[in-house]
């Protein structure tokens, strides 16, 4: 059971107070942010229907104390800026009797927390938004909040709750004549099926949604359905079939960030099927467009991996240096992936001692971060590193299929399109 569930049985917003229970001193930033978030959301609660006759003085006293608590946070803290905006929005909403004035700040804070993977806290903020907004929420806000809440539940692997929230958003979207959000709700349900491991039904759902989105001419759900199909087909061991879907998703997205994410993922798939030239084109373009984003770091790691696979020592060292320059800001999962593939690269060039040291460091970080899938992979590679037979897997592209698929017509078409994109 997550903190978001536990807290409803006791003190509201208690999930934020858990930051005070760590090893950091009370003067450290995280405990202060947790305390400020708790009191800010308690102020937001005063806008709820359970306080219909709250005296203005009662609100004013609590607002003054809450605003002081948030203003005392370091000015450079992004979360602190969200909290200051939330307190101001709450003040304006109370003064003008319009709860809608605080909703943008609540949405923005929930989005920030989700991006920071503080999922239980994001869920608390979204629950607060729905409770305080109640019947006064505009239909678009009511649907949007439920869609986002469902996504957070899905990230928490709370699939039952995610399905309920997706179903609520879909029904509300249908009742208010919002076919775009209906499609998004169905996509969320398909992703939940995939998360549960029901791959056959998930694939059927994605294909059905894709047809309906094409009929409606709605590009964004089409792009999501294409990318969902690509991920699912890759999971089912059919990367060559996934590649055209991922390329189509890249073409359909209007915003640059999801386009570049799709491009980076495409490069990884092309490497899996053995098309290193196409992979390098896709990944290089993702790095050029993605700058400092996390998926650009993944693309640089894959370019390093491509170079070692092709036995390009100069290219390997060039991309490895770029990875090193980014390593301080890499989250644990990306850092472990980098060190693992750097170790494999060293082994491919016969530098087994250096490879062992890199793999040992990767294993330590993976253990500390609880990245169990990485742990198993690293242990398997370490165990066979000095065996004669270990050269064959090191000579293969990671997770490549037994039969190379890069000669298929669909994959060749995507690879040719990448060449034109590059020119």
Coordinates of C-alpha atoms in Angstrom, one line a residue:
X1 CA 0.0 0.0 0.0
X2 CA 1.5 3.4 -1.0
X3 CA 1.8 6.5 1.2
X4 CA -1.0 8.1 -0.8
X5 CA -3.4 5.5 0.3
X6 CA -2.2 5.3 3.9
X7 CA -2.5 9.1 4.5
X8 CA -6.3 9.2 3.8
X9 CA -6.8 7.2 7.0
X10 CA -5.1 9.9 9.0
X11 CA -3.6 13.4 8.6
X12 CA -4.2 14.9 5.1
X13 CA -1.0 15.5 3.1
X14 CA 1.1 13.5 5.6
X15 CA 3.0 12.0 2.6
X16 CA 5.0 15.3 2.5
X17 CA 6.0 15.1 6.1
X18 CA 7.8 11.8 5.4
X19 CA 10.6 14.0 4.0
X20 CA 11.2 15.1 7.6
X21 CA 11.8 11.6 8.7
X22 CA 15.1 11.1 6.7
X23 CA 18.6 11.4 7.9
X24 CA 19.0 15.0 6.8
X25 CA 19.1 17.6 9.5
X26 CA 15.9 19.7 9.9
X27 CA 17.7 22.7 8.4
X28 CA 18.4 20.8 5.1
X29 CA 16.4 21.7 2.0
X30 CA 14.3 18.6 1.6
X31 CA 12.7 18.7 5.1
X32 CA 12.0 22.4 4.7
X33 CA 10.4 21.8 1.3
X34 CA 8.3 18.9 2.7
X35 CA 7.1 21.1 5.6
X36 CA 6.3 24.0 3.3
X37 CA 4.4 21.7 0.9
X38 CA 2.3 20.3 3.8
X39 CA 1.3 23.7 5.1
X40 CA 0.6 25.1 1.5
X41 CA -1.7 22.2 0.8
X42 CA -3.5 22.6 4.1
X43 CA -4.1 26.2 3.0
X44 CA -5.5 25.0 -0.3
X45 CA -7.9 22.7 1.7
X46 CA -9.6 25.9 3.0
X47 CA -11.1 26.4 -0.5
X48 CA -12.9 23.0 -0.2
X49 CA -16.7 22.6 0.2
X50 CA -16.2 21.5 3.8
X51 CA -15.3 25.1 4.7
X52 CA -18.4 26.9 3.3
X53 CA -18.5 29.6 6.0
X54 CA -14.8 30.1 6.8
X55 CA -14.2 33.6 8.4
X56 CA -11.8 35.8 6.3
X57 CA -9.6 36.4 9.3
X58 CA -9.1 32.7 9.8
X59 CA -7.9 32.3 6.2
X60 CA -5.8 35.5 6.5
X61 CA -3.9 34.2 9.6
X62 CA -3.2 30.9 8.0
X63 CA -2.2 32.5 4.7
X64 CA 0.3 34.9 6.3
X65 CA 2.0 32.0 8.2
X66 CA 2.1 29.8 5.1
X67 CA 3.4 32.6 2.8
X68 CA 6.2 33.3 5.3
X69 CA 7.2 29.6 5.4
X70 CA 7.4 29.4 1.6
X71 CA 9.2 32.7 1.2
X72 CA 11.9 31.5 3.5
X73 CA 12.9 28.8 1.1
X74 CA 16.0 29.3 -1.0
X75 CA 15.1 31.3 -4.1
X76 CA 16.8 28.9 -6.5
X77 CA 14.7 25.9 -5.5
X78 CA 12.2 25.0 -8.4
X79 CA 9.8 23.4 -6.0
X80 CA 9.9 26.4 -3.8
X81 CA 8.8 28.6 -6.7
X82 CA 5.9 26.2 -7.3
X83 CA 4.8 26.5 -3.6
X84 CA 5.0 30.3 -3.7
X85 CA 2.8 30.3 -6.8
X86 CA 0.4 27.8 -5.1
X87 CA 0.0 30.0 -2.0
X88 CA -0.6 33.1 -4.1
X89 CA -3.1 31.3 -6.3
X90 CA -5.0 30.1 -3.2
X91 CA -5.1 33.6 -1.8
X92 CA -6.5 34.9 -5.1
X93 CA -9.1 32.1 -5.3
X94 CA -10.3 32.8 -1.7
X95 CA -10.5 36.6 -2.2
X96 CA -12.4 36.3 -5.5
X97 CA -14.5 33.3 -4.6
X98 CA -13.2 31.4 -7.6
X99 CA -11.5 28.1 -7.0
X100 CA -10.5 28.0 -10.7
X101 CA -7.7 30.6 -9.9
X102 CA -5.7 28.0 -8.0
X103 CA -6.0 25.1 -10.5
X104 CA -3.1 26.0 -12.8
X105 CA -0.7 26.1 -9.8
X106 CA -2.0 22.7 -8.6
X107 CA -1.7 21.2 -12.1
X108 CA 1.9 22.6 -12.5
X109 CA 3.0 21.4 -9.0
X110 CA 1.6 17.9 -9.7
X111 CA 3.4 17.7 -13.0
X112 CA 6.6 18.8 -11.4
X113 CA 6.3 16.1 -8.7
X114 CA 5.6 13.5 -11.3
X115 CA 8.6 14.5 -13.3
X116 CA 10.7 14.2 -10.1
X117 CA 9.2 10.7 -9.6
X118 CA 7.6 11.8 -6.3
X119 CA 4.6 9.9 -7.3
X120 CA 2.7 9.6 -4.0
X121 CA 3.1 13.3 -3.5
X122 CA 1.9 14.0 -7.1
X123 CA -1.1 11.8 -6.4
X124 CA -1.9 13.8 -3.2
X125 CA -1.9 17.1 -5.2
X126 CA -4.2 15.7 -7.9
X127 CA -6.6 14.3 -5.3
X128 CA -6.6 17.7 -3.6
X129 CA -7.4 19.4 -7.0
X130 CA -10.3 17.1 -7.6
X131 CA -11.6 17.4 -4.0
X132 CA -11.3 21.2 -3.8
X133 CA -12.5 21.8 -7.4
X134 CA -15.5 19.4 -7.0
X135 CA -18.5 20.3 -9.1
X136 CA -16.9 23.7 -10.0
X137 CA -14.2 22.1 -12.2
X138 CA -14.6 22.8 -15.9
X139 CA -15.1 19.5 -17.9
X140 CA -11.7 19.7 -19.5
X141 CA -10.0 20.2 -16.1
X142 CA -12.0 17.3 -14.5
X143 CA -11.0 15.0 -17.4
X144 CA -7.4 16.1 -17.5
X145 CA -6.9 15.7 -13.7
X146 CA -8.3 12.1 -13.8
X147 CA -6.1 11.2 -16.8
X148 CA -3.1 12.5 -15.0
X149 CA -4.0 10.7 -11.8
X150 CA -4.5 7.5 -13.7
X151 CA -1.0 7.9 -15.3
X152 CA 0.5 8.3 -11.8
X153 CA -1.3 5.3 -10.5
X154 CA 0.0 3.3 -13.5
X155 CA 3.6 4.4 -12.7
X156 CA 3.0 3.2 -9.2
X157 CA 1.9 -0.2 -10.6
X158 CA -1.5 0.4 -8.9
X159 CA -3.3 -1.0 -12.0
X160 CA -6.8 -1.4 -10.5
X161 CA -6.8 2.3 -9.4
X162 CA -5.4 3.4 -12.7
X163 CA -8.1 1.5 -14.6
X164 CA -10.8 3.1 -12.5
X165 CA -9.4 6.6 -13.1
X166 CA -9.1 6.0 -16.8
X167 CA -12.6 4.7 -17.0
X168 CA -13.9 7.8 -15.1
X169 CA -12.1 10.1 -17.4
X170 CA -13.4 8.2 -20.5
X171 CA -17.0 8.3 -19.3
X172 CA -16.7 12.0 -18.4
X173 CA -15.1 12.8 -21.8
X174 CA -17.9 10.9 -23.6
X175 CA -20.6 12.8 -21.6
X176 CA -19.1 16.2 -22.4
X177 CA -18.4 15.5 -26.1
X178 CA -14.6 15.3 -25.9
X179 CA -13.5 12.5 -28.3
X180 CA -9.8 13.4 -28.0
X181 CA -9.8 12.7 -24.3
X182 CA -11.8 9.5 -24.9
X183 CA -9.0 8.3 -27.1
X184 CA -6.4 9.2 -24.5
X185 CA -8.4 7.3 -21.8
X186 CA -8.5 4.2 -24.0
X187 CA -4.8 4.5 -24.6
X188 CA -4.2 4.6 -20.9
X189 CA -6.2 1.5 -20.4
X190 CA -4.2 -0.2 -23.2
X191 CA -1.0 0.8 -21.4
X192 CA -2.4 -0.7 -18.2
X193 CA -3.0 -4.0 -20.0
X194 CA 0.6 -3.9 -21.1
X195 CA 1.7 -3.2 -17.6
X196 CA -0.2 -6.2 -16.3
X197 CA 1.5 -8.4 -18.9
X198 CA -1.6 -9.0 -21.0
X199 CA 0.3 -8.3 -24.3
X200 CA -2.2 -9.9 -26.7
X201 CA -5.2 -7.8 -25.5
X202 CA -3.0 -4.7 -25.2
X203 CA -1.9 -5.1 -28.9
X204 CA -5.5 -5.5 -30.0
X205 CA -6.4 -2.4 -28.1
X206 CA -3.6 -0.3 -29.5
X207 CA -4.5 -1.3 -33.1
X208 CA -8.2 -0.5 -32.5
X209 CA -7.4 2.9 -31.1
X210 CA -5.1 3.6 -34.0
X211 CA -7.8 2.9 -36.5
X212 CA -10.3 5.2 -34.6
X213 CA -7.7 8.0 -34.2
X214 CA -6.9 7.8 -37.9
X215 CA -10.6 8.1 -38.8
X216 CA -10.9 11.1 -36.4
X217 CA -7.8 12.7 -37.9
X218 CA -6.4 13.2 -34.4
X219 CA -2.6 13.1 -34.7
X220 CA -1.5 13.0 -31.0
X221 CA -3.5 9.8 -30.1
X222 CA -2.3 8.3 -33.4
X223 CA 1.3 9.0 -32.4
X224 CA 0.8 7.5 -28.9
X225 CA -0.8 4.4 -30.3
X226 CA 2.0 4.0 -32.8
X227 CA 4.6 4.3 -30.1
X228 CA 2.7 2.0 -27.7
X229 CA 2.6 -0.6 -30.5
X230 CA 6.3 -0.2 -31.0
X231 CA 7.1 -0.8 -27.3
X232 CA 4.7 -3.7 -27.1
X233 CA 6.1 -5.4 -30.3
X234 CA 9.6 -5.0 -28.9
X235 CA 8.6 -6.6 -25.6
X236 CA 7.1 -9.5 -27.6
X237 CA 10.5 -10.0 -29.4
X238 CA 9.4 -8.4 -32.7
X239 CA 11.7 -5.3 -33.0
X240 CA 11.7 -5.3 -36.8
X241 CA 7.9 -4.9 -36.8
X242 CA 8.2 -2.2 -34.1
X243 CA 10.5 0.0 -36.1
X244 CA 8.0 1.3 -38.7
X245 CA 5.5 2.1 -35.9
X246 CA 8.1 4.1 -34.1
X247 CA 9.1 6.0 -37.2
X248 CA 5.4 6.8 -37.8
X249 CA 5.1 8.1 -34.3
X250 CA 8.1 10.4 -34.9
X251 CA 6.4 11.8 -38.0
X252 CA 3.0 12.3 -36.2
X253 CA 4.2 14.1 -33.1
X254 CA 4.0 17.9 -33.4
X255 CA 6.0 18.8 -30.3
X256 CA 9.8 18.4 -30.6
X257 CA 10.4 16.6 -27.3
X258 CA 8.3 13.5 -28.0
X259 CA 9.6 13.5 -31.5
X260 CA 13.2 13.4 -30.3
X261 CA 12.4 10.7 -27.7
X262 CA 10.9 8.6 -30.5
X263 CA 14.0 9.1 -32.6
X264 CA 16.3 8.1 -29.7
X265 CA 14.2 4.9 -29.1
X266 CA 14.3 4.2 -32.9
X267 CA 18.1 4.3 -32.8
X268 CA 18.1 1.7 -30.1
X269 CA 15.7 -0.6 -32.0
X270 CA 17.8 -0.3 -35.2
X271 CA 20.8 -1.4 -33.2
X272 CA 18.9 -4.4 -31.9
X273 CA 18.1 -5.6 -35.4
X274 CA 21.8 -5.0 -36.5
X275 CA 21.4 -1.9 -38.6
X276 CA 24.2 0.1 -37.0
X277 CA 24.3 2.7 -39.8
X278 CA 20.6 3.5 -39.4
X279 CA 21.0 3.4 -35.6
X280 CA 23.9 5.9 -35.7
X281 CA 21.9 8.2 -38.0
X282 CA 18.9 8.2 -35.6
X283 CA 20.9 8.5 -32.5
X284 CA 23.1 11.3 -33.8
X285 CA 20.1 13.3 -34.8
X286 CA 18.5 12.7 -31.4
X287 CA 21.7 14.0 -29.7
X288 CA 21.7 17.1 -32.0
X289 CA 18.1 17.9 -31.3
X290 CA 17.9 16.7 -27.7
X291 CA 20.7 18.7 -26.1
X292 CA 20.8 18.0 -22.4
X293 CA 17.6 16.0 -22.1
X294 CA 17.8 12.6 -20.5
X295 CA 16.9 10.8 -23.7
X296 CA 19.9 12.6 -25.4
X297 CA 22.1 11.1 -22.7
X298 CA 20.7 7.7 -23.6
X299 CA 21.4 8.4 -27.3
X300 CA 25.0 9.2 -26.6
X301 CA 25.4 6.0 -24.6
X302 CA 24.0 4.0 -27.5
X303 CA 26.3 5.8 -30.0
X304 CA 29.2 4.7 -27.8
X305 CA 27.8 1.2 -27.9
X306 CA 27.4 1.3 -31.7
X307 CA 31.1 2.4 -32.1
X308 CA 32.4 -0.5 -29.9
X309 CA 30.1 -2.9 -31.7
X310 CA 31.6 -1.7 -35.0
X311 CA 35.1 -1.8 -33.5
X312 CA 35.5 1.9 -34.1
X313 CA 38.0 2.7 -31.3
X314 CA 38.2 6.4 -32.1
X315 CA 34.4 6.8 -32.2
X316 CA 34.1 4.8 -29.0
X317 CA 36.5 7.1 -27.1
X318 CA 34.8 10.3 -28.5
X319 CA 31.3 9.2 -27.4
X320 CA 32.7 7.9 -24.1
X321 CA 34.2 11.3 -23.3
X322 CA 30.8 12.9 -24.0
X323 CA 29.1 10.3 -21.6
X324 CA 31.7 11.1 -18.9
X325 CA 30.9 14.8 -19.3
X326 CA 27.2 14.1 -18.6
X327 CA 27.7 11.4 -15.9
X328 CA 27.5 13.7 -12.9
X329 CA 23.9 14.6 -13.8
X330 CA 22.8 11.1 -14.9
X331 CA 20.1 9.3 -12.7
X332 CA 21.2 5.9 -11.4
X333 CA 19.5 3.9 -14.2
X334 CA 21.2 5.8 -17.0
X335 CA 24.5 5.9 -15.1
X336 CA 24.4 2.1 -14.7
X337 CA 23.5 1.6 -18.4
X338 CA 26.5 3.9 -19.4
X339 CA 29.0 2.0 -17.2
X340 CA 27.7 -1.4 -18.3
X341 CA 28.1 -0.5 -22.0
X342 CA 31.4 1.2 -21.4
X343 CA 32.6 -2.0 -19.8
X344 CA 31.3 -4.1 -22.7
X345 CA 33.2 -1.7 -25.0
X346 CA 36.4 -2.1 -23.1
X347 CA 36.0 -5.9 -23.3
X348 CA 35.4 -5.7 -27.1
X349 CA 38.7 -3.9 -27.4
X350 CA 40.5 -6.5 -25.2
X351 CA 40.8 -4.3 -22.1
X352 CA 39.5 -6.8 -19.7
X353 CA 40.9 -5.3 -16.5
X354 CA 39.3 -2.0 -17.2
X355 CA 36.1 -3.7 -18.2
X356 CA 35.9 -5.6 -14.9
X357 CA 36.4 -2.4 -12.9
X358 CA 33.6 -0.7 -14.9
X359 CA 31.2 -3.6 -14.5
X360 CA 32.0 -3.8 -10.8
X361 CA 31.1 -0.1 -10.3
X362 CA 28.0 -0.6 -12.4
X363 CA 26.9 -3.5 -10.3
X364 CA 27.5 -1.6 -7.0
X365 CA 25.4 1.3 -8.2
X366 CA 22.6 -1.0 -9.5
X367 CA 22.5 -2.8 -6.2
X368 CA 22.3 0.5 -4.2
X369 CA 19.5 1.8 -6.4
X370 CA 17.6 -1.5 -6.4
X371 CA 17.9 -1.9 -10.2
X372 CA 17.5 -5.7 -10.1
X373 CA 17.2 -6.2 -13.9
X374 CA 20.5 -4.5 -14.4
X375 CA 22.1 -6.5 -11.5
X376 CA 21.2 -9.8 -13.2
X377 CA 22.5 -8.7 -16.6
X378 CA 25.8 -7.3 -15.2
X379 CA 26.4 -10.4 -13.1
X380 CA 25.9 -12.6 -16.1
X381 CA 28.3 -10.6 -18.2
X382 CA 30.9 -10.4 -15.5
X383 CA 30.8 -14.2 -14.9
X384 CA 31.7 -14.9 -18.6
X385 CA 34.0 -12.0 -19.3
X386 CA 37.2 -13.9 -19.3
X387 CA 35.9 -17.1 -20.8
X388 CA 36.8 -17.8 -24.4
X389 CA 33.1 -18.3 -25.3
X390 CA 32.2 -14.8 -24.0
X391 CA 33.4 -13.1 -27.1
X392 CA 30.4 -14.2 -29.1
X393 CA 27.8 -12.2 -27.0
X394 CA 30.2 -9.3 -26.8
X395 CA 30.4 -9.3 -30.6
X396 CA 26.6 -9.1 -30.9
X397 CA 24.5 -6.0 -30.6
X398 CA 22.7 -6.0 -27.2
X399 CA 19.5 -8.0 -27.1
X400 CA 19.8 -8.6 -30.9
X401 CA 17.5 -11.1 -32.5
X402 CA 18.9 -14.5 -33.5
X403 CA 18.2 -13.7 -37.2
X404 CA 19.2 -10.1 -38.3
X405 CA 16.1 -8.2 -39.4
X406 CA 17.7 -5.1 -40.9
X407 CA 17.3 -6.5 -44.4
X408 CA 13.5 -6.4 -44.2
X409 CA 11.8 -4.0 -46.6
X410 CA 10.1 -2.0 -43.8
X411 CA 13.3 -1.5 -41.9
X412 CA 15.2 -0.5 -45.1
X413 CA 12.6 2.1 -45.8
X414 CA 13.0 3.6 -42.3
X415 CA 16.8 3.6 -42.6
X416 CA 16.5 5.3 -46.0
X417 CA 14.2 7.9 -44.6
X418 CA 16.7 8.6 -41.8
X419 CA 19.4 9.2 -44.4
X420 CA 17.2 11.8 -46.1
X421 CA 16.4 13.3 -42.7
X422 CA 20.1 13.7 -42.1
X423 CA 20.9 15.4 -45.5

